[in-house]
């Protein structure tokens, strides 16, 4: 690449950043969604301003930064630089021998939850059960990435065994669990065969995710990523009933990789796509609960 092109691209990206910041300043709260919005699932960008850019661009008021326990400084910088806009969770690979010590230290240092926990273990295995006990002891929620099928963007399987997770919900009643990722959302349908990440078509009622949310007070749901968005879109009529049924348990999140909260060059921002769908499917008071009230209550913000 020539210097001229590099410089032109740099100037273009500066212009995009500046334009998005100006637009964002006009749209934060209550802004274009008609209410304050909390994103419960944002992974930190390379810079503090990159984090703010995604919030402002998508019309989001506040976000939970999900940060590895060894990269907490960046999250701390965002919180310090923009008071009231960020809080943070901490995560580690639960197969590490000192995982629990690291998480305990992160909580001491200001993390208000654990996650996202994405480890190549069984969700009912000993590594995870140690975490469930710690979370109950410290009274902090855990966001868990449930994935049964390997995919190019996320190779491997993680926290497997959602269909039998009721055993954990029962065994750890004082632990607050927040479910997330493809297996969690695919399992709203009773016919999920763990053979694909984003099943399409009508939902068969009676899936474990729907049942567990109804049966266990300690289970909540993070609606982020393509998995949450796919659930909303595959069977909108079913989804509308689900949103009302679990209106006190569901929390908006993005897990969006786009740079500016407007979809960048691809034009697709997961935050915007999911907020648009939620607004379309849920009555206004339910929408407000899902995008703001449930998470701020759970996180005592
Ligand atoms: Zn995830
Ligand atoms: Zn985005």
PDB file of C-alpha atoms in Angstrom, residues 64-279:
ATOM      1  CA  UNK A  64     -20.931  -3.361  30.394  1.00  0.00           C
ATOM      2  CA  UNK A  65     -17.392  -3.937  29.118  1.00  0.00           C
ATOM      3  CA  UNK A  66     -16.562  -7.637  29.072  1.00  0.00           C
ATOM      4  CA  UNK A  67     -12.833  -7.794  29.619  1.00  0.00           C
ATOM      5  CA  UNK A  68     -10.246 -10.486  30.167  1.00  0.00           C
ATOM      6  CA  UNK A  69      -8.890 -10.280  33.718  1.00  0.00           C
ATOM      7  CA  UNK A  70      -5.410  -9.701  32.264  1.00  0.00           C
ATOM      8  CA  UNK A  71      -6.525  -6.756  30.114  1.00  0.00           C
ATOM      9  CA  UNK A  72      -8.467  -4.820  32.689  1.00  0.00           C
ATOM     10  CA  UNK A  73      -6.505  -1.591  32.347  1.00  0.00           C
ATOM     11  CA  UNK A  74      -8.219  -0.635  29.111  1.00  0.00           C
ATOM     12  CA  UNK A  75     -11.653  -1.100  30.672  1.00  0.00           C
ATOM     13  CA  UNK A  76     -10.597   0.898  33.716  1.00  0.00           C
ATOM     14  CA  UNK A  77      -9.418   3.738  31.452  1.00  0.00           C
ATOM     15  CA  UNK A  78     -12.816   3.890  29.712  1.00  0.00           C
ATOM     16  CA  UNK A  79     -14.653   3.986  33.028  1.00  0.00           C
ATOM     17  CA  UNK A  80     -12.395   6.757  34.354  1.00  0.00           C
ATOM     18  CA  UNK A  81     -12.507   8.841  31.157  1.00  0.00           C
ATOM     19  CA  UNK A  82     -16.303   8.682  30.720  1.00  0.00           C
ATOM     20  CA  UNK A  83     -17.987   8.600  34.128  1.00  0.00           C
ATOM     21  CA  UNK A  84     -21.422   7.001  34.108  1.00  0.00           C
ATOM     22  CA  UNK A  85     -21.061   5.317  30.724  1.00  0.00           C
ATOM     23  CA  UNK A  86     -19.208   2.087  31.507  1.00  0.00           C
ATOM     24  CA  UNK A  87     -19.030  -0.658  34.091  1.00  0.00           C
ATOM     25  CA  UNK A  88     -17.081  -3.881  33.689  1.00  0.00           C
ATOM     26  CA  UNK A  89     -17.167  -7.617  34.092  1.00  0.00           C
ATOM     27  CA  UNK A  90     -14.020  -9.761  34.204  1.00  0.00           C
ATOM     28  CA  UNK A  91     -13.368 -13.134  32.615  1.00  0.00           C
ATOM     29  CA  UNK A  92     -10.685 -15.808  32.613  1.00  0.00           C
ATOM     30  CA  UNK A  93     -10.238 -19.224  31.056  1.00  0.00           C
ATOM     31  CA  UNK A  94     -11.688 -21.478  33.742  1.00  0.00           C
ATOM     32  CA  UNK A  95      -9.191 -24.241  32.941  1.00  0.00           C
ATOM     33  CA  UNK A  96      -6.356 -22.157  34.423  1.00  0.00           C
ATOM     34  CA  UNK A  97      -5.363 -23.402  37.863  1.00  0.00           C
ATOM     35  CA  UNK A  98      -5.545 -19.899  39.370  1.00  0.00           C
ATOM     36  CA  UNK A  99      -8.801 -18.892  37.627  1.00  0.00           C
ATOM     37  CA  UNK A 100     -10.734 -18.410  40.856  1.00  0.00           C
ATOM     38  CA  UNK A 101      -7.966 -16.315  42.461  1.00  0.00           C
ATOM     39  CA  UNK A 102      -7.819 -14.073  39.409  1.00  0.00           C
ATOM     40  CA  UNK A 103     -11.575 -13.531  39.381  1.00  0.00           C
ATOM     41  CA  UNK A 104     -11.619 -12.819  43.088  1.00  0.00           C
ATOM     42  CA  UNK A 105      -8.940 -10.171  42.531  1.00  0.00           C
ATOM     43  CA  UNK A 106     -10.856  -8.650  39.595  1.00  0.00           C
ATOM     44  CA  UNK A 107     -13.945  -8.337  41.801  1.00  0.00           C
ATOM     45  CA  UNK A 108     -11.860  -6.631  44.482  1.00  0.00           C
ATOM     46  CA  UNK A 109     -10.588  -4.248  41.800  1.00  0.00           C
ATOM     47  CA  UNK A 110     -14.060  -3.173  40.703  1.00  0.00           C
ATOM     48  CA  UNK A 111     -15.507  -5.773  38.333  1.00  0.00           C
ATOM     49  CA  UNK A 112     -19.252  -6.042  39.043  1.00  0.00           C
ATOM     50  CA  UNK A 113     -19.772  -9.409  37.358  1.00  0.00           C
ATOM     51  CA  UNK A 114     -17.992 -12.309  35.702  1.00  0.00           C
ATOM     52  CA  UNK A 115     -17.999 -12.818  31.962  1.00  0.00           C
ATOM     53  CA  UNK A 116     -18.232 -13.575  29.443  1.00  0.00           C
ATOM     54  CA  UNK A 117     -17.070 -16.984  30.615  1.00  0.00           C
ATOM     55  CA  UNK A 118     -16.213 -18.905  27.463  1.00  0.00           C
ATOM     56  CA  UNK A 119     -14.191 -21.984  28.383  1.00  0.00           C
ATOM     57  CA  UNK A 120     -13.799 -25.370  26.727  1.00  0.00           C
ATOM     58  CA  UNK A 121     -15.378 -27.283  29.587  1.00  0.00           C
ATOM     59  CA  UNK A 122     -18.716 -28.781  30.509  1.00  0.00           C
ATOM     60  CA  UNK A 123     -21.096 -26.236  32.025  1.00  0.00           C
ATOM     61  CA  UNK A 124     -21.615 -28.628  34.945  1.00  0.00           C
ATOM     62  CA  UNK A 125     -17.926 -29.525  35.256  1.00  0.00           C
ATOM     63  CA  UNK A 126     -15.787 -28.873  38.353  1.00  0.00           C
ATOM     64  CA  UNK A 127     -14.106 -25.764  36.867  1.00  0.00           C
ATOM     65  CA  UNK A 128     -17.452 -24.049  36.374  1.00  0.00           C
ATOM     66  CA  UNK A 129     -18.917 -25.215  39.666  1.00  0.00           C
ATOM     67  CA  UNK A 130     -16.081 -23.479  41.529  1.00  0.00           C
ATOM     68  CA  UNK A 131     -17.079 -20.282  39.725  1.00  0.00           C
ATOM     69  CA  UNK A 132     -20.779 -20.716  40.581  1.00  0.00           C
ATOM     70  CA  UNK A 133     -19.834 -20.982  44.245  1.00  0.00           C
ATOM     71  CA  UNK A 134     -17.594 -17.876  44.063  1.00  0.00           C
ATOM     72  CA  UNK A 135     -20.315 -15.851  42.324  1.00  0.00           C
ATOM     73  CA  UNK A 136     -22.809 -16.786  45.032  1.00  0.00           C
ATOM     74  CA  UNK A 137     -20.332 -15.885  47.758  1.00  0.00           C
ATOM     75  CA  UNK A 138     -19.598 -12.455  46.230  1.00  0.00           C
ATOM     76  CA  UNK A 139     -23.159 -11.942  44.974  1.00  0.00           C
ATOM     77  CA  UNK A 140     -22.026 -11.138  41.412  1.00  0.00           C
ATOM     78  CA  UNK A 141     -23.710 -12.358  38.204  1.00  0.00           C
ATOM     79  CA  UNK A 142     -22.017 -14.590  35.598  1.00  0.00           C
ATOM     80  CA  UNK A 143     -22.491 -14.292  31.827  1.00  0.00           C
ATOM     81  CA  UNK A 144     -21.933 -17.694  30.205  1.00  0.00           C
ATOM     82  CA  UNK A 145     -21.271 -18.422  26.520  1.00  0.00           C
ATOM     83  CA  UNK A 146     -23.048 -21.711  25.705  1.00  0.00           C
ATOM     84  CA  UNK A 147     -21.896 -23.241  22.405  1.00  0.00           C
ATOM     85  CA  UNK A 148     -22.343 -26.850  21.267  1.00  0.00           C
ATOM     86  CA  UNK A 149     -21.315 -26.493  17.607  1.00  0.00           C
ATOM     87  CA  UNK A 150     -17.934 -25.302  16.329  1.00  0.00           C
ATOM     88  CA  UNK A 151     -18.062 -22.445  13.821  1.00  0.00           C
ATOM     89  CA  UNK A 152     -15.394 -20.520  11.856  1.00  0.00           C
ATOM     90  CA  UNK A 153     -15.749 -17.342  13.917  1.00  0.00           C
ATOM     91  CA  UNK A 154     -15.680 -19.292  17.191  1.00  0.00           C
ATOM     92  CA  UNK A 155     -13.956 -22.642  16.755  1.00  0.00           C
ATOM     93  CA  UNK A 156     -14.591 -25.268  19.410  1.00  0.00           C
ATOM     94  CA  UNK A 157     -17.378 -25.898  21.891  1.00  0.00           C
ATOM     95  CA  UNK A 158     -17.836 -23.984  25.125  1.00  0.00           C
ATOM     96  CA  UNK A 159     -19.693 -24.566  28.396  1.00  0.00           C
ATOM     97  CA  UNK A 160     -21.459 -27.550  26.922  1.00  0.00           C
ATOM     98  CA  UNK A 161     -24.582 -29.259  28.231  1.00  0.00           C
ATOM     99  CA  UNK A 162     -27.220 -26.524  28.326  1.00  0.00           C
ATOM    100  CA  UNK A 163     -30.044 -29.041  27.964  1.00  0.00           C
ATOM    101  CA  UNK A 164     -29.185 -30.371  31.452  1.00  0.00           C
ATOM    102  CA  UNK A 165     -28.285 -27.023  33.001  1.00  0.00           C
ATOM    103  CA  UNK A 166     -31.336 -27.107  35.260  1.00  0.00           C
ATOM    104  CA  UNK A 167     -29.212 -29.285  37.581  1.00  0.00           C
ATOM    105  CA  UNK A 168     -26.853 -26.304  38.103  1.00  0.00           C
ATOM    106  CA  UNK A 169     -29.694 -23.781  38.421  1.00  0.00           C
ATOM    107  CA  UNK A 170     -31.086 -25.985  41.169  1.00  0.00           C
ATOM    108  CA  UNK A 171     -27.745 -26.719  42.872  1.00  0.00           C
ATOM    109  CA  UNK A 172     -26.717 -23.023  43.000  1.00  0.00           C
ATOM    110  CA  UNK A 173     -29.895 -21.094  43.831  1.00  0.00           C
ATOM    111  CA  UNK A 174     -27.922 -18.073  45.118  1.00  0.00           C
ATOM    112  CA  UNK A 175     -25.925 -17.719  41.896  1.00  0.00           C
ATOM    113  CA  UNK A 176     -27.224 -15.311  39.238  1.00  0.00           C
ATOM    114  CA  UNK A 177     -26.718 -16.851  35.784  1.00  0.00           C
ATOM    115  CA  UNK A 178     -26.949 -14.854  32.534  1.00  0.00           C
ATOM    116  CA  UNK A 179     -27.237 -17.112  29.467  1.00  0.00           C
ATOM    117  CA  UNK A 180     -25.781 -16.126  26.091  1.00  0.00           C
ATOM    118  CA  UNK A 181     -24.615 -17.468  22.683  1.00  0.00           C
ATOM    119  CA  UNK A 182     -25.835 -19.874  20.029  1.00  0.00           C
ATOM    120  CA  UNK A 183     -26.796 -22.904  22.141  1.00  0.00           C
ATOM    121  CA  UNK A 184     -28.707 -20.700  24.583  1.00  0.00           C
ATOM    122  CA  UNK A 185     -30.858 -19.087  21.877  1.00  0.00           C
ATOM    123  CA  UNK A 186     -31.184 -22.140  19.623  1.00  0.00           C
ATOM    124  CA  UNK A 187     -32.531 -24.074  22.626  1.00  0.00           C
ATOM    125  CA  UNK A 188     -35.602 -21.848  22.853  1.00  0.00           C
ATOM    126  CA  UNK A 189     -36.899 -24.331  20.298  1.00  0.00           C
ATOM    127  CA  UNK A 190     -37.611 -27.829  21.600  1.00  0.00           C
ATOM    128  CA  UNK A 191     -36.268 -29.457  18.427  1.00  0.00           C
ATOM    129  CA  UNK A 192     -32.699 -28.071  18.614  1.00  0.00           C
ATOM    130  CA  UNK A 193     -30.431 -30.991  17.660  1.00  0.00           C
ATOM    131  CA  UNK A 194     -27.089 -29.239  18.343  1.00  0.00           C
ATOM    132  CA  UNK A 195     -26.138 -29.576  14.685  1.00  0.00           C
ATOM    133  CA  UNK A 196     -26.089 -25.920  13.577  1.00  0.00           C
ATOM    134  CA  UNK A 197     -25.344 -22.556  15.177  1.00  0.00           C
ATOM    135  CA  UNK A 198     -28.239 -20.458  13.881  1.00  0.00           C
ATOM    136  CA  UNK A 199     -31.290 -22.617  13.153  1.00  0.00           C
ATOM    137  CA  UNK A 200     -33.959 -21.040  10.971  1.00  0.00           C
ATOM    138  CA  UNK A 201     -37.701 -21.427  10.720  1.00  0.00           C
ATOM    139  CA  UNK A 202     -40.573 -21.788  13.183  1.00  0.00           C
ATOM    140  CA  UNK A 203     -39.805 -22.455  16.830  1.00  0.00           C
ATOM    141  CA  UNK A 204     -41.187 -25.581  18.440  1.00  0.00           C
ATOM    142  CA  UNK A 205     -42.512 -24.553  21.886  1.00  0.00           C
ATOM    143  CA  UNK A 206     -41.134 -26.166  25.034  1.00  0.00           C
ATOM    144  CA  UNK A 207     -37.365 -25.687  24.549  1.00  0.00           C
ATOM    145  CA  UNK A 208     -35.139 -25.732  27.628  1.00  0.00           C
ATOM    146  CA  UNK A 209     -34.211 -22.034  27.470  1.00  0.00           C
ATOM    147  CA  UNK A 210     -37.874 -21.050  27.592  1.00  0.00           C
ATOM    148  CA  UNK A 211     -38.623 -23.533  30.375  1.00  0.00           C
ATOM    149  CA  UNK A 212     -35.593 -22.706  32.552  1.00  0.00           C
ATOM    150  CA  UNK A 213     -36.311 -18.950  32.344  1.00  0.00           C
ATOM    151  CA  UNK A 214     -39.831 -19.664  33.547  1.00  0.00           C
ATOM    152  CA  UNK A 215     -38.856 -22.148  36.257  1.00  0.00           C
ATOM    153  CA  UNK A 216     -35.700 -20.659  37.801  1.00  0.00           C
ATOM    154  CA  UNK A 217     -35.564 -17.196  39.382  1.00  0.00           C
ATOM    155  CA  UNK A 218     -31.745 -17.186  39.133  1.00  0.00           C
ATOM    156  CA  UNK A 219     -31.567 -17.426  35.320  1.00  0.00           C
ATOM    157  CA  UNK A 220     -31.492 -14.325  33.101  1.00  0.00           C
ATOM    158  CA  UNK A 221     -30.791 -13.862  29.379  1.00  0.00           C
ATOM    159  CA  UNK A 222     -28.306 -11.747  27.416  1.00  0.00           C
ATOM    160  CA  UNK A 223     -29.838 -11.100  23.967  1.00  0.00           C
ATOM    161  CA  UNK A 224     -26.576 -10.121  22.264  1.00  0.00           C
ATOM    162  CA  UNK A 225     -24.794 -11.332  19.150  1.00  0.00           C
ATOM    163  CA  UNK A 226     -26.071 -12.991  15.979  1.00  0.00           C
ATOM    164  CA  UNK A 227     -27.513 -15.753  18.174  1.00  0.00           C
ATOM    165  CA  UNK A 228     -29.907 -13.407  19.996  1.00  0.00           C
ATOM    166  CA  UNK A 229     -30.700 -11.600  16.770  1.00  0.00           C
ATOM    167  CA  UNK A 230     -31.353 -14.876  14.913  1.00  0.00           C
ATOM    168  CA  UNK A 231     -33.806 -15.932  17.621  1.00  0.00           C
ATOM    169  CA  UNK A 232     -35.794 -12.698  17.218  1.00  0.00           C
ATOM    170  CA  UNK A 233     -35.916 -13.025  13.435  1.00  0.00           C
ATOM    171  CA  UNK A 234     -36.548 -16.732  12.823  1.00  0.00           C
ATOM    172  CA  UNK A 235     -40.089 -16.748  14.218  1.00  0.00           C
ATOM    173  CA  UNK A 236     -41.159 -13.191  15.125  1.00  0.00           C
ATOM    174  CA  UNK A 237     -44.627 -14.211  16.291  1.00  0.00           C
ATOM    175  CA  UNK A 238     -43.195 -16.678  18.812  1.00  0.00           C
ATOM    176  CA  UNK A 239     -40.500 -14.168  19.811  1.00  0.00           C
ATOM    177  CA  UNK A 240     -43.118 -11.490  20.595  1.00  0.00           C
ATOM    178  CA  UNK A 241     -44.813 -13.817  23.096  1.00  0.00           C
ATOM    179  CA  UNK A 242     -41.453 -14.845  24.566  1.00  0.00           C
ATOM    180  CA  UNK A 243     -40.494 -11.191  25.171  1.00  0.00           C
ATOM    181  CA  UNK A 244     -43.682 -10.590  27.122  1.00  0.00           C
ATOM    182  CA  UNK A 245     -43.444 -13.926  28.998  1.00  0.00           C
ATOM    183  CA  UNK A 246     -39.884 -13.280  30.202  1.00  0.00           C
ATOM    184  CA  UNK A 247     -40.031  -9.487  30.286  1.00  0.00           C
ATOM    185  CA  UNK A 248     -38.313  -9.296  33.692  1.00  0.00           C
ATOM    186  CA  UNK A 249     -35.472 -11.663  32.711  1.00  0.00           C
ATOM    187  CA  UNK A 250     -34.273 -10.455  29.298  1.00  0.00           C
ATOM    188  CA  UNK A 251     -31.464  -7.939  28.763  1.00  0.00           C
ATOM    189  CA  UNK A 252     -30.341  -6.256  25.563  1.00  0.00           C
ATOM    190  CA  UNK A 253     -26.694  -6.683  24.565  1.00  0.00           C
ATOM    191  CA  UNK A 254     -24.798  -6.211  21.313  1.00  0.00           C
ATOM    192  CA  UNK A 255     -21.532  -8.200  21.231  1.00  0.00           C
ATOM    193  CA  UNK A 256     -21.145  -6.087  18.086  1.00  0.00           C
ATOM    194  CA  UNK A 257     -17.744  -5.910  16.391  1.00  0.00           C
ATOM    195  CA  UNK A 258     -18.555  -2.891  14.176  1.00  0.00           C
ATOM    196  CA  UNK A 259     -16.391   0.192  14.732  1.00  0.00           C
ATOM    197  CA  UNK A 260     -18.936   2.987  14.950  1.00  0.00           C
ATOM    198  CA  UNK A 261     -22.355   1.761  16.103  1.00  0.00           C
ATOM    199  CA  UNK A 262     -23.568   2.258  12.539  1.00  0.00           C
ATOM    200  CA  UNK A 263     -22.226  -0.860  10.897  1.00  0.00           C
ATOM    201  CA  UNK A 264     -18.956   0.598   9.594  1.00  0.00           C
ATOM    202  CA  UNK A 265     -18.326  -0.328   5.976  1.00  0.00           C
ATOM    203  CA  UNK A 266     -20.572  -3.433   6.093  1.00  0.00           C
ATOM    204  CA  UNK A 267     -23.542  -1.353   7.159  1.00  0.00           C
ATOM    205  CA  UNK A 268     -24.678  -3.896   9.767  1.00  0.00           C
ATOM    206  CA  UNK A 269     -24.497  -3.072  13.467  1.00  0.00           C
ATOM    207  CA  UNK A 270     -25.834  -5.911  15.646  1.00  0.00           C
ATOM    208  CA  UNK A 271     -26.815  -3.405  18.343  1.00  0.00           C
ATOM    209  CA  UNK A 272     -28.979  -1.455  15.896  1.00  0.00           C
ATOM    210  CA  UNK A 273     -30.430  -4.579  14.270  1.00  0.00           C
ATOM    211  CA  UNK A 274     -31.462  -6.101  17.617  1.00  0.00           C
ATOM    212  CA  UNK A 275     -32.776  -2.838  19.097  1.00  0.00           C
ATOM    213  CA  UNK A 276     -34.853  -2.297  15.950  1.00  0.00           C
ATOM    214  CA  UNK A 277     -36.334  -5.806  16.181  1.00  0.00           C
ATOM    215  CA  UNK A 278     -37.008  -5.527  19.937  1.00  0.00           C
ATOM    216  CA  UNK A 279     -38.754  -2.199  19.437  1.00  0.00           C
TER     217      UNK A 279
END
